[in-house]
Short mmCIF file of C-alpha atoms in Angstrom, two decimals:
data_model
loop_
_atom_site.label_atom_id
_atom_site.label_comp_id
_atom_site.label_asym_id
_atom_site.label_seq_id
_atom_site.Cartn_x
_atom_site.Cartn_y
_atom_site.Cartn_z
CA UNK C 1 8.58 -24.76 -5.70
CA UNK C 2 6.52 -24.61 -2.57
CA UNK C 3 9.50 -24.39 -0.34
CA UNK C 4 10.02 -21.18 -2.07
CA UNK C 5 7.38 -19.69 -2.44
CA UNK C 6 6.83 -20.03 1.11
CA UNK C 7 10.03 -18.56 1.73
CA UNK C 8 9.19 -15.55 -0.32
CA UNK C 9 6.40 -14.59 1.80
CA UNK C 10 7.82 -15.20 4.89
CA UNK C 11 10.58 -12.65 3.74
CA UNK C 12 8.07 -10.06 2.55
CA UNK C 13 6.01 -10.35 6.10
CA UNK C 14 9.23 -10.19 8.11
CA UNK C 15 9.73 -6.56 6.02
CA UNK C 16 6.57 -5.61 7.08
CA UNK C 17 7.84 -3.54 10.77
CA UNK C 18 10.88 -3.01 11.72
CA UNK C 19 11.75 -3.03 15.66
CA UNK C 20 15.27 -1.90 16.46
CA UNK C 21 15.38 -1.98 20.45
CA UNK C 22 15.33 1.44 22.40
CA UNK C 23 19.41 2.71 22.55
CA UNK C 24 20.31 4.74 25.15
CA UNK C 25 22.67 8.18 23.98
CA UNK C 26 24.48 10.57 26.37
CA UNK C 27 22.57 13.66 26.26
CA UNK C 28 23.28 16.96 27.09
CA UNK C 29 20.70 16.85 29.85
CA UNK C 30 21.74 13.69 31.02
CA UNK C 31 20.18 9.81 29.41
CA UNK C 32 18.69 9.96 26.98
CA UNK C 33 16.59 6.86 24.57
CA UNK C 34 15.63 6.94 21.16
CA UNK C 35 12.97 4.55 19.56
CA UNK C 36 12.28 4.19 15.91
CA UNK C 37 9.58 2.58 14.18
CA UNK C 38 8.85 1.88 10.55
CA UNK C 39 5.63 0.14 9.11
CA UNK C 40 6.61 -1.47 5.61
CA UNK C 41 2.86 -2.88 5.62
CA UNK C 42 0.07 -2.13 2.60
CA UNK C 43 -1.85 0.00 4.71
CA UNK C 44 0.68 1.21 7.20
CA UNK C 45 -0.14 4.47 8.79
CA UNK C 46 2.10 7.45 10.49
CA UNK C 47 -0.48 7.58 13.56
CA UNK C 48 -0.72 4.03 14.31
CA UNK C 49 3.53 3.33 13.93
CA UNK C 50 3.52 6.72 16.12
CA UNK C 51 1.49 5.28 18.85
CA UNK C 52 3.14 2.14 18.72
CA UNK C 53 6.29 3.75 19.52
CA UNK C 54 4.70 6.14 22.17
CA UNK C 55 3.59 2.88 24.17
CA UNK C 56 6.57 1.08 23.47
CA UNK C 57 8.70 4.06 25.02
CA UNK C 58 6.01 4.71 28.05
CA UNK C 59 6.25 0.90 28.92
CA UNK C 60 10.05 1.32 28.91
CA UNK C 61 10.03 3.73 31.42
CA UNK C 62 7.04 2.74 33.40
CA UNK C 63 9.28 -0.99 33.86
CA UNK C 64 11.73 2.11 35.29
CA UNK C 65 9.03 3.67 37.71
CA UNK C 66 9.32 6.80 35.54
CA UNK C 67 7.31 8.21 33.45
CA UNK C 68 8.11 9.29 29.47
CA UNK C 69 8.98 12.76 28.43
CA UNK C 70 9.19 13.28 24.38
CA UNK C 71 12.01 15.37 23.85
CA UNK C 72 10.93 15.21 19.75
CA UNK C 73 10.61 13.35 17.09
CA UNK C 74 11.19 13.19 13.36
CA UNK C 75 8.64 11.70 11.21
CA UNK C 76 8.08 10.33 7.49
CA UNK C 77 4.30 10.10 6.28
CA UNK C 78 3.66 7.53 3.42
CA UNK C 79 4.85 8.62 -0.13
CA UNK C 80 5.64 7.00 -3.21
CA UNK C 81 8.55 4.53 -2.19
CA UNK C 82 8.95 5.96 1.67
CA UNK C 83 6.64 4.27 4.25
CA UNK C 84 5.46 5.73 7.15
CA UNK C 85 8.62 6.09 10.29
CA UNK C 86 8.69 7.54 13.01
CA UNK C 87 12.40 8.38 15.66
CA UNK C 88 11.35 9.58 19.10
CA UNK C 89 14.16 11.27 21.52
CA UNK C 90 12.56 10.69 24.78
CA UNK C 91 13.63 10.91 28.96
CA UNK C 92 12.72 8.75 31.41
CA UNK C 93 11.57 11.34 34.33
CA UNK C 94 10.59 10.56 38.08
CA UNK C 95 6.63 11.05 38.22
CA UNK C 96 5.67 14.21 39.82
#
């Protein structure tokens, strides 16, 4: 009984974010990434999986020596049965 009632919350916490790696697509303007980030926590937040994504895409491109430039993004505030996500279309850009 324990063995599965451990199991159940370790599969609720692992629902809790999800963290697909940055992909790279072939823009029209050249590379191009795309990062998405979804909070499935109680008191997940559009701001703070926002800003987790922001830094998450700066650090990517700082690790390049470039720095970001947010093409756009789509985002999903918290509703009834939608938690909070967040796609950003970014460029990595040589600092001016």
């Amino acid at each position: 009984m324990r063995a599965v009632i451990l199991a159940m919350a370790v599969l609720t916490l692992y629902g809790c974010g999800a963290h697909m790696p940055i992909q790279q697509i072939k823009g029209i303007n050249g590379d191009e990434y795309v990062i998405n980030r979804t909070d499935k926590g109680p008191f997940g937040h559009l701001a703070g999986v926002k800003a987790e994504a922001a830094k998450e895409a700066a650090e990517f491109c700082a690790a390049k020596g470039k720095v970001i430039l947010e093409r756009y993004s789509l985002d999903k505030e918290r509703a009834i049965m939608v938690w909070p996500e967040t796609t950003i279309y970014f460029t990595c850009e040589a600092p001016k």
